[in-house]
mmCIF file of C-alpha atoms and ligand atoms in Angstrom:
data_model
loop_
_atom_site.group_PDB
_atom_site.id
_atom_site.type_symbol
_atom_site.label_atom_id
_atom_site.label_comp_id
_atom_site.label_asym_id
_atom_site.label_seq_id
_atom_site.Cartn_x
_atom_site.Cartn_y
_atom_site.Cartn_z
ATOM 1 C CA UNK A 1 0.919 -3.347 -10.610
ATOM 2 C CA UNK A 2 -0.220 -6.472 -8.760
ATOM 3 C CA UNK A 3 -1.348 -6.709 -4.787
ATOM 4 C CA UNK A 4 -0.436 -10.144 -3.988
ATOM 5 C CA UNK A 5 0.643 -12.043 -0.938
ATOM 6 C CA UNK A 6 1.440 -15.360 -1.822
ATOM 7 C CA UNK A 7 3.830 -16.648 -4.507
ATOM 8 C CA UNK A 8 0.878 -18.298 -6.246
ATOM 9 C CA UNK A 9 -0.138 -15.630 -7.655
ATOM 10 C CA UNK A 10 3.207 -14.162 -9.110
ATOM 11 C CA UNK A 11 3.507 -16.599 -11.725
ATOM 12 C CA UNK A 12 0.206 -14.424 -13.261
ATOM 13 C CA UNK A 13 2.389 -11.544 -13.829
ATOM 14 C CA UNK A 14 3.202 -12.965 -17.055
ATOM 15 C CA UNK A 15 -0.322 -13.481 -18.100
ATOM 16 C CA UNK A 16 -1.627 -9.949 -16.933
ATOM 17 C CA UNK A 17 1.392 -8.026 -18.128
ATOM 18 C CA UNK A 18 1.514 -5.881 -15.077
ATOM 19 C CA UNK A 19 4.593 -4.063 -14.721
ATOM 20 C CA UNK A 20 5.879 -5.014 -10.977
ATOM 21 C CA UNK A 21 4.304 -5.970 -7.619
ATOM 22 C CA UNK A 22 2.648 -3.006 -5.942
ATOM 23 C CA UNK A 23 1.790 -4.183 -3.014
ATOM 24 C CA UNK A 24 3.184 -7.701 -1.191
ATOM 25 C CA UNK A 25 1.085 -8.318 1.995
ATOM 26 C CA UNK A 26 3.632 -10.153 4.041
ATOM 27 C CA UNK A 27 1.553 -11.142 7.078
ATOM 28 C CA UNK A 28 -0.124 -13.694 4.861
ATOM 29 C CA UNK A 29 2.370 -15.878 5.162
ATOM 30 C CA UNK A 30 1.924 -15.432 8.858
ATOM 31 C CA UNK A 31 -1.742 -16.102 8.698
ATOM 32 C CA UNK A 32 -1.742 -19.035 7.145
ATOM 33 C CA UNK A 33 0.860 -21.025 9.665
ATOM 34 C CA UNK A 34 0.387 -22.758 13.100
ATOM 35 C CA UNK A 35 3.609 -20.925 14.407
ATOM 36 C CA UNK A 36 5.293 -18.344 14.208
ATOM 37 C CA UNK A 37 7.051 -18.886 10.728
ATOM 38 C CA UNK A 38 11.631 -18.873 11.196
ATOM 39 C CA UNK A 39 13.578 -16.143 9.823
ATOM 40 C CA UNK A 40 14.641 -18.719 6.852
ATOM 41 C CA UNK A 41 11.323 -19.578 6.075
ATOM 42 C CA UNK A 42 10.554 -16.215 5.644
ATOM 43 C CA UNK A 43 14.191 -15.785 3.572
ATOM 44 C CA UNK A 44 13.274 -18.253 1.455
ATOM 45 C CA UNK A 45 9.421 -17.308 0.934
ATOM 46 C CA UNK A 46 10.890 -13.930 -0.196
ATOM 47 C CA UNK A 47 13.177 -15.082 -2.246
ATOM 48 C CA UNK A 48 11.223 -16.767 -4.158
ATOM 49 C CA UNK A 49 8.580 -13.846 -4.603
ATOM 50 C CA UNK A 50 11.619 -12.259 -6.050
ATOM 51 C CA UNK A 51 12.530 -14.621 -8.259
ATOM 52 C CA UNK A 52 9.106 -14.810 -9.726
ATOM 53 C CA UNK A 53 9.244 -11.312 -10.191
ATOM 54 C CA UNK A 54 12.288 -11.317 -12.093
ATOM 55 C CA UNK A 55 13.415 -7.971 -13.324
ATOM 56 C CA UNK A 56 9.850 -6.676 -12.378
ATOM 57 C CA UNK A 57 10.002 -4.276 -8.472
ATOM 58 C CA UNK A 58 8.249 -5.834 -5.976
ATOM 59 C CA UNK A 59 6.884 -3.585 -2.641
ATOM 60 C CA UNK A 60 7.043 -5.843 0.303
ATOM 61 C CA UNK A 61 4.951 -4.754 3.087
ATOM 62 C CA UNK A 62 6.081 -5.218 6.392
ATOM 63 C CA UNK A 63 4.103 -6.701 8.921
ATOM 64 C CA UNK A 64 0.289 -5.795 9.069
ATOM 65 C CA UNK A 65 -0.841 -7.883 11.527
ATOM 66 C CA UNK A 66 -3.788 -6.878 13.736
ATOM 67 C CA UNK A 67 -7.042 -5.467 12.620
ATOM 68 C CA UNK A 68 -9.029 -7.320 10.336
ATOM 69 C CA UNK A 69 -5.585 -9.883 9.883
ATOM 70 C CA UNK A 70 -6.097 -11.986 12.848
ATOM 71 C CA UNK A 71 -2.801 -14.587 13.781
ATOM 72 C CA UNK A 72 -4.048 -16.868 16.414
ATOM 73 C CA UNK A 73 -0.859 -18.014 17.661
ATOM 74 C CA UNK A 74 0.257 -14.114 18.353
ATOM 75 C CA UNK A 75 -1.972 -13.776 21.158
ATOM 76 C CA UNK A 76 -2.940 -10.535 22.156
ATOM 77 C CA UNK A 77 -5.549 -8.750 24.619
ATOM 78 C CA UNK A 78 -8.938 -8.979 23.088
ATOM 79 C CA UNK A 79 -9.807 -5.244 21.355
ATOM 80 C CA UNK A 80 -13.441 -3.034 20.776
ATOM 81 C CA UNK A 81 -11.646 -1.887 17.912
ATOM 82 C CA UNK A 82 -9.455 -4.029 16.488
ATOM 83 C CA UNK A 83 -8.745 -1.682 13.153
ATOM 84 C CA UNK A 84 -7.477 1.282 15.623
ATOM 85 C CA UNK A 85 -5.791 -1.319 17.384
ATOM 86 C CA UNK A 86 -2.387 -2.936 18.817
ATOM 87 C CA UNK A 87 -1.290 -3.610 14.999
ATOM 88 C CA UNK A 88 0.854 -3.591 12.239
ATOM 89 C CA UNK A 89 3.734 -1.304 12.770
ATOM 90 C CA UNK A 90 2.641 -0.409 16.330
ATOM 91 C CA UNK A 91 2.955 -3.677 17.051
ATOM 92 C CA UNK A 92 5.973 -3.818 15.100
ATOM 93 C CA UNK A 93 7.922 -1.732 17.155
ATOM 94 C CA UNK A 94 6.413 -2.692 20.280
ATOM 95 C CA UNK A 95 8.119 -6.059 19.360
ATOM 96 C CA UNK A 96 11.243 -5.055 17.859
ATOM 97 C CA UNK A 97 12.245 -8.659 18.115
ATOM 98 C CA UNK A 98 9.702 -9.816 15.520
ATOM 99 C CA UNK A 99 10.269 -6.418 12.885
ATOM 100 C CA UNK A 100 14.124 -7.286 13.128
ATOM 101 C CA UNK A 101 13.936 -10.803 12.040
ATOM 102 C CA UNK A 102 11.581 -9.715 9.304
ATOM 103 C CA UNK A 103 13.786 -6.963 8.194
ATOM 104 C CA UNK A 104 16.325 -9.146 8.303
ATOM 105 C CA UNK A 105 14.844 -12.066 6.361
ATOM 106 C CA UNK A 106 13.698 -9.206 3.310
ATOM 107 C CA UNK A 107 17.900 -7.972 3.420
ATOM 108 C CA UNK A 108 18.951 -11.591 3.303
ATOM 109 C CA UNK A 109 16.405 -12.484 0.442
ATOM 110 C CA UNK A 110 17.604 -9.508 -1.746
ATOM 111 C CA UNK A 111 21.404 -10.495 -1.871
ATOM 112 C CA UNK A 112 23.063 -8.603 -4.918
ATOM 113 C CA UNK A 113 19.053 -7.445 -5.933
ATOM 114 C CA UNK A 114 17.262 -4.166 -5.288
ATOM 115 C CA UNK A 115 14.667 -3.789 -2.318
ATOM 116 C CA UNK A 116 11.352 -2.045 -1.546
ATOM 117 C CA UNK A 117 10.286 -2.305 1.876
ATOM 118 C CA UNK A 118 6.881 -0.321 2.675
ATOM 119 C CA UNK A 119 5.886 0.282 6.125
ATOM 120 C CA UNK A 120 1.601 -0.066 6.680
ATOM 121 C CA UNK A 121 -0.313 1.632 9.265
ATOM 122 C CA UNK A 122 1.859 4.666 9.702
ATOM 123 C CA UNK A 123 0.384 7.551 12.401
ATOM 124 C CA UNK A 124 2.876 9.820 12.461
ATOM 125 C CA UNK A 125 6.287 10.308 10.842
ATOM 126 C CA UNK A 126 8.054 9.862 14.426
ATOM 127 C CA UNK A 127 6.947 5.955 13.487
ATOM 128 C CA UNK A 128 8.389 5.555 9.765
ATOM 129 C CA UNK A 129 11.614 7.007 11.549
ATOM 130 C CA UNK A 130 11.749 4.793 13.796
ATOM 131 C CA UNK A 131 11.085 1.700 11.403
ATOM 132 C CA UNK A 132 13.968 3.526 9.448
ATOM 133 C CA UNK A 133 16.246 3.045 12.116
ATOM 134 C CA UNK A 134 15.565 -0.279 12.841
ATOM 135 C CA UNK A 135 16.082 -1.306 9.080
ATOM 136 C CA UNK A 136 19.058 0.827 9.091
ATOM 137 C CA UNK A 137 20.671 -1.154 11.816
ATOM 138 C CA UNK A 138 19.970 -4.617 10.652
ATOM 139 C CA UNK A 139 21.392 -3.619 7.672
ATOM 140 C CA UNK A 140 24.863 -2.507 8.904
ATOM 141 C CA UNK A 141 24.280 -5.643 11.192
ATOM 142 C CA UNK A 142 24.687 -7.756 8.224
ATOM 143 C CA UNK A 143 27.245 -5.729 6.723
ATOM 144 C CA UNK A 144 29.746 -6.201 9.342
ATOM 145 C CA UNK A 145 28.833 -10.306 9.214
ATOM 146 C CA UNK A 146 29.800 -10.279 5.300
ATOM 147 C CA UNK A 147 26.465 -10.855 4.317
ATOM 148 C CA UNK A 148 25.615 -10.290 0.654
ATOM 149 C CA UNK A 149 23.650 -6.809 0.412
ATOM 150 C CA UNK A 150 20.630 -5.474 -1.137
ATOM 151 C CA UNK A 151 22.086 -3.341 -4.194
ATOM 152 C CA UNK A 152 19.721 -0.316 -3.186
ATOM 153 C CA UNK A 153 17.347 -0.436 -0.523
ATOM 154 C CA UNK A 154 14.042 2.164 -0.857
ATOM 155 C CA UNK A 155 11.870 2.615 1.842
ATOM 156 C CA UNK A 156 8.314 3.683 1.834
ATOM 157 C CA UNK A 157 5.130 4.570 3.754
ATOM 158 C CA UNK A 158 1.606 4.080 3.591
ATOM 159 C CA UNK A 159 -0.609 6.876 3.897
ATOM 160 C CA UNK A 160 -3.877 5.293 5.048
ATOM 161 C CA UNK A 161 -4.373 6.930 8.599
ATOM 162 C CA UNK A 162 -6.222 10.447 8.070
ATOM 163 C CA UNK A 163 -3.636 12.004 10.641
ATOM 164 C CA UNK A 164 -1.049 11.447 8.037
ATOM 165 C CA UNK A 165 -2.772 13.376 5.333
ATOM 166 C CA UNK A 166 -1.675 16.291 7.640
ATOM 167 C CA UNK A 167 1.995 15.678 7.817
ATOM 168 C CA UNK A 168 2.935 14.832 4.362
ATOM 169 C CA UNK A 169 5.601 17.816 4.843
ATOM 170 C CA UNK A 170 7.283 15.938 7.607
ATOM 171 C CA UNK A 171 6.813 12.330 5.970
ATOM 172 C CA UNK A 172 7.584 13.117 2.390
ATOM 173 C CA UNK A 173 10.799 14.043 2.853
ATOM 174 C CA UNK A 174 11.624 11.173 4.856
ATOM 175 C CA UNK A 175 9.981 8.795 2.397
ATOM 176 C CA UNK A 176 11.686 6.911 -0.754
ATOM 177 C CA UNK A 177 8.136 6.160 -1.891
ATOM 178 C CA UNK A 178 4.764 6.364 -0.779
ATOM 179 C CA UNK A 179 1.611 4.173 -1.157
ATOM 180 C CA UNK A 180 -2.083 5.167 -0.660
ATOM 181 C CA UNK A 181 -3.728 2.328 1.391
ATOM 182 C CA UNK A 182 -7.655 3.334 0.145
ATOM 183 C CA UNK A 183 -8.857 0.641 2.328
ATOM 184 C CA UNK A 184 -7.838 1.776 5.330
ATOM 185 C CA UNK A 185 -7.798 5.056 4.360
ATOM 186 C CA UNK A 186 -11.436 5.651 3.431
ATOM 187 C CA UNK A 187 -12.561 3.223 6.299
ATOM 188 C CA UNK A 188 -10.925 6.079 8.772
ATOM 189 C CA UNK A 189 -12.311 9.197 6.737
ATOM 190 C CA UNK A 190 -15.713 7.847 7.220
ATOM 191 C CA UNK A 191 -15.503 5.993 10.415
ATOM 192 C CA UNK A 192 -16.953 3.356 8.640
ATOM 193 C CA UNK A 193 -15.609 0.095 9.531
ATOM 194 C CA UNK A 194 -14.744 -1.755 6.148
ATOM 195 C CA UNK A 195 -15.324 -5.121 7.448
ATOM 196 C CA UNK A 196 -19.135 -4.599 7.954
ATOM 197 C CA UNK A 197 -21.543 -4.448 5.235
ATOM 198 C CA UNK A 198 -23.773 -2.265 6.702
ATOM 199 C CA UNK A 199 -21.890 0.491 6.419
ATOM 200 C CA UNK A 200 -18.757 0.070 4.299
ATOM 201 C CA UNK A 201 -20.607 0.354 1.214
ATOM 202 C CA UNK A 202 -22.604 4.129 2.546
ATOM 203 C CA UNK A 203 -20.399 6.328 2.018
ATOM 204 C CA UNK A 204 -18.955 6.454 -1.817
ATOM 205 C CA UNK A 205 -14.967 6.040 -1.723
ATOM 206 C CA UNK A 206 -14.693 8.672 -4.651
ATOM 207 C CA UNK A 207 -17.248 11.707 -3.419
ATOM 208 C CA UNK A 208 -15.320 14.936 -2.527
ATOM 209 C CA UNK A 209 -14.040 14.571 0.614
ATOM 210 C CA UNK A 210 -12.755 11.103 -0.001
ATOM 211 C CA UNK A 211 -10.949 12.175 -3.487
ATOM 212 C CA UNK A 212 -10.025 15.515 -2.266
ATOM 213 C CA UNK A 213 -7.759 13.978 0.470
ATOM 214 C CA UNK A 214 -6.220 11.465 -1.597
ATOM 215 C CA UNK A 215 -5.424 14.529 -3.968
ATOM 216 C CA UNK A 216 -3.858 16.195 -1.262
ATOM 217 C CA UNK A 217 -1.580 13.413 -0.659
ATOM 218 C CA UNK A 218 -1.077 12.961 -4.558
ATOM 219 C CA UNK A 219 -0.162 16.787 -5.511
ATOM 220 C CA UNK A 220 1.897 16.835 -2.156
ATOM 221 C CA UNK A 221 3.807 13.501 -3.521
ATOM 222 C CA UNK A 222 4.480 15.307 -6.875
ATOM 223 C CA UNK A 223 5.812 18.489 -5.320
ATOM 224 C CA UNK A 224 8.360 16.877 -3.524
ATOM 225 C CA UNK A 225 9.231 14.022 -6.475
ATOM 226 C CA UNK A 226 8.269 11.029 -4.075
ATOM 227 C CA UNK A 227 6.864 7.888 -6.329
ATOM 228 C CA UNK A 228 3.123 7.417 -5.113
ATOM 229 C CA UNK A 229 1.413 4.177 -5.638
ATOM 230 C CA UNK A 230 -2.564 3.348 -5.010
ATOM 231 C CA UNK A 231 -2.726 -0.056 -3.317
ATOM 232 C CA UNK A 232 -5.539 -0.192 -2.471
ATOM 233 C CA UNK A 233 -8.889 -2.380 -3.626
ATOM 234 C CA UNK A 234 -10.252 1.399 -5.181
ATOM 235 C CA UNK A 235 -7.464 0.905 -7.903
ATOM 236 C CA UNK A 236 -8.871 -2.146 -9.371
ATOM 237 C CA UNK A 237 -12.296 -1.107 -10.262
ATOM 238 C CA UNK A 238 -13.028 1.123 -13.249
ATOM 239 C CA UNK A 239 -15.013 4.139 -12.531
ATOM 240 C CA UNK A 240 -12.641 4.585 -8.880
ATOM 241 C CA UNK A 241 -9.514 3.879 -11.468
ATOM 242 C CA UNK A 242 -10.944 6.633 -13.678
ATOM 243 C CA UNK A 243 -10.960 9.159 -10.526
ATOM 244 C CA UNK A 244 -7.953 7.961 -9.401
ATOM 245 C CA UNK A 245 -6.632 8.603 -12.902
ATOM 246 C CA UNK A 246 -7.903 12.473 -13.206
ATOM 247 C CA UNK A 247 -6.729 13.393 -10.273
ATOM 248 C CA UNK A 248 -3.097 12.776 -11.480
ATOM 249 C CA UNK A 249 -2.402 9.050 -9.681
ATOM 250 C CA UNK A 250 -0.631 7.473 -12.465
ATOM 251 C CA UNK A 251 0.702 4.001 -10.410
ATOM 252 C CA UNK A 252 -2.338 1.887 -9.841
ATOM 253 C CA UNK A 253 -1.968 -1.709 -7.845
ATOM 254 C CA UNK A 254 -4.703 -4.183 -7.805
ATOM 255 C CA UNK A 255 -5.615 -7.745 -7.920
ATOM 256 C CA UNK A 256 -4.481 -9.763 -10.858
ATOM 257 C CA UNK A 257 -8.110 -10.211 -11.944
ATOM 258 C CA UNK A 258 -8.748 -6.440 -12.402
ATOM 259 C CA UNK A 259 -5.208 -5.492 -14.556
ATOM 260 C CA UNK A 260 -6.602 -6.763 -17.658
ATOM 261 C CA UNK A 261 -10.228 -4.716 -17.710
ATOM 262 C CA UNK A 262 -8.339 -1.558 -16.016
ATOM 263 C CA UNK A 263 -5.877 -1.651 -19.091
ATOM 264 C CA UNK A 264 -8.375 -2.107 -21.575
ATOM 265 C CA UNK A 265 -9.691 1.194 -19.896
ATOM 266 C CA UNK A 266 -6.738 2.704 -20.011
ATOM 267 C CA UNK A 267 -6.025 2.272 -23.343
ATOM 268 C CA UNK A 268 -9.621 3.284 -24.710
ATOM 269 C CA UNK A 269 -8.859 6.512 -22.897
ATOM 270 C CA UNK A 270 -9.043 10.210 -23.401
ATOM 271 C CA UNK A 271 -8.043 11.579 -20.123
ATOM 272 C CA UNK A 272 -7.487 15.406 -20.858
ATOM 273 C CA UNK A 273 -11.502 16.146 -20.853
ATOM 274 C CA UNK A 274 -12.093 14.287 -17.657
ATOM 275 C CA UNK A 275 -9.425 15.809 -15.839
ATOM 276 C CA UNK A 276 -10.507 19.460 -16.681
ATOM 277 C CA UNK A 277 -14.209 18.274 -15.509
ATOM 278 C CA UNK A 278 -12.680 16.735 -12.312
ATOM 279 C CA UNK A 279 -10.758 19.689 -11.977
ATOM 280 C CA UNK A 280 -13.632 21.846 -12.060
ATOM 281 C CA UNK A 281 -15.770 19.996 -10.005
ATOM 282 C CA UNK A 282 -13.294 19.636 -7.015
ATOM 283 C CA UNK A 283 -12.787 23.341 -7.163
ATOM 284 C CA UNK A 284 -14.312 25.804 -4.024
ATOM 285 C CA UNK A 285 -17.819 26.983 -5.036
ATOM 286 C CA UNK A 286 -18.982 23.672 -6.995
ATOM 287 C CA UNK A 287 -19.905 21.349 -4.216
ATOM 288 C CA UNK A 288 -22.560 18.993 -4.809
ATOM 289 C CA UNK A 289 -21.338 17.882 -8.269
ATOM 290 C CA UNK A 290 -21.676 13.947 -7.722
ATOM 291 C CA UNK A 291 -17.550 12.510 -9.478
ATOM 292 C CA UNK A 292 -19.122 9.500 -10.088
ATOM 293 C CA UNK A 293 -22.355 10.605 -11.993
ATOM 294 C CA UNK A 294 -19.911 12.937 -13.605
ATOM 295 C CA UNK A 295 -17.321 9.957 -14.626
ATOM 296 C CA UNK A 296 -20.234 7.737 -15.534
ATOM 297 C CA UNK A 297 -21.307 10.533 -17.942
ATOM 298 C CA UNK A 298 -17.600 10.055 -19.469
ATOM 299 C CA UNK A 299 -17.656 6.179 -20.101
ATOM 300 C CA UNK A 300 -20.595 7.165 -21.635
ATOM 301 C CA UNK A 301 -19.508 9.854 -23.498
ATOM 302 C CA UNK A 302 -16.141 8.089 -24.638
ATOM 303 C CA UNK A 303 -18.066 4.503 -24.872
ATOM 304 C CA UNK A 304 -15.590 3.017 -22.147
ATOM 305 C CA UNK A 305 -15.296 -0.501 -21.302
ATOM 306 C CA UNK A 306 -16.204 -0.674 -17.885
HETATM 307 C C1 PEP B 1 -5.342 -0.640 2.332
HETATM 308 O O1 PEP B 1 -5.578 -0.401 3.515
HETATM 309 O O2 PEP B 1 -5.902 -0.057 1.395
HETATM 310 C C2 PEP B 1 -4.357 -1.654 1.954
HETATM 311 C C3 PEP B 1 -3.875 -1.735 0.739
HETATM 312 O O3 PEP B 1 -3.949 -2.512 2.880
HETATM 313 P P1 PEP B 1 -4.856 -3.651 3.510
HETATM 314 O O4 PEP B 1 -6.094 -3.790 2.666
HETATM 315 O O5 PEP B 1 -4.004 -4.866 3.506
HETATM 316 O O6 PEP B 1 -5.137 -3.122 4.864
HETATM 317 MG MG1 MG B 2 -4.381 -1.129 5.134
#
């Protein structure tokens, strides 16, 4: 699956054979106007992701605004930390004004199609609920105008706020789909702000702790037979992919540049082996076992292309 955020890159499906958009950052189109952009420029900007997509699903992320995704024109209060800020779905449903239109734009764009809507930055179920409701509405809103429908409307959550990872029995339920937001995720886990070089890259995205909550959200997701999805940048390169991989996550998004050398991968691939010596190295009593050292032993072992 693709990340993307602007329909310049769609027309690459084609090329890199991915199977569907995992991930559509929305607030791009946001970021890269002087104004606010109208509800039918935003119809027709989705729209036309869509139709580049053709039969392929595209995930449509609501509003992430905030944080590292700065939108001059939306002024807010200056922030110490802008990542645990006044963003993306907080912000959403602080201004319900600006999530409706959205939401309404995405339901007018998907006339007679089905849609994915995924909702970032979620802190607690209570929020996803809420951003439920609010889709719900607009779409009976539309109903009673006459307006064309979506033929099936799925609605997901990311998990990339550690609180979450301690919910998933509330959320999961709740949830359509889910989608593992590593960026944020790890950033959070390690109180390492992933902006800043001098400390993003410290702590290794796929040691224990890191992979054994992103497990817990991925065995949780299988237990109650939600769709889970990585989205974020760990998908897209090989020896993360690999861990990603033997710890069961089986729907990968990335950039368009990385689907090509993650297939090749893929397809080289024994995967039984390295899950048992995941598996074994993740379980109580073996801590200290480096998962990367271990996976690099593996490429080595199976002469991957990484
Ligand atoms: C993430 O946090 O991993 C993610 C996919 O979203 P973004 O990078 O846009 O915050
Ligand atoms: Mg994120």
């Amino acid at each position: 699956l693709h990340n993307s955020g602007l329909v310049a890159d769609l027309p690459m499906l084609e090329d890199t054979g991915a199977v569907g958009v995992g991930l559509f950052r929305t607030e791009l189109q946001f970021m890269i106007a002087s104004r606010l952009p109208r509800l039918q420029e935003q119809v027709d900007l989705y729209s036309e992701a869509m139709r580049l997509a053709g039969d392929r699903p595209i995930v449509f992320r609501l509003l992430d605004i905030g944080g590292d995704k700065v939108v001059p024109y939306l002024r807010s209060m200056a922030e110490e930390n802008p990542a645990m800020g006044y963003r993306s779905i907080r912000l959403g449903l602080d201004r319900p004004g600006l999530l409706r239109t959205q939401v309404r734009a995405l339901l007018l764009a998907a006339r007679g199609r089905p849609l994915k809507i995924l909702v970032p930055m979620v802190t607690e179920t209570f929020e996803f609920q809420q951003t439920k409701l609010v889709i719900r509405r607009e779409l009976e809103r539309l109903k009673r105008s006459g307006e064309p429908l979506p033929v099936q409307l799925e609605l997901g959550a990311m998990v990339e706020v550690p609180s979450l990872l301690f919910e998933l029995d509330q959320l999961l339920p709740e949830a359509d789909f889910v989608s593992i937001g590593s960026n944020d995720l790890v950033q959070f886990l390690t109180a390492a702000d992933r902006a800043n070089p001098r400390v993003s890259a410290s702590y290794d995205p796929i040691a224990l702790p890191r992979l054994r909550a992103i497990k817990l959200v991925v065995d949780a997701a299988r237990r109650y037979g939600v769709p889970i999805t990585m989205c974020g940048e760990l998908a897209g390169r090989p020896i993360e992919a690999l861990a990603l991989m033997s710890i069961g996550m089986t729907r990968l998004s990335m950039g368009p540049a990385s689907i090509g050398p993650i297939k090749e991968l893929v397809l080289n691939l024994e995967l039984e082996p390295i899950k048992r010596s995941v598996a074994a190295a993740m379980s109580d009593g073996s801590e200290g076992v480096p998962i990367r050292g271990l996976l690099e032993d593996w490429v080595d072992r199976q002469n991957l292309p990484v």
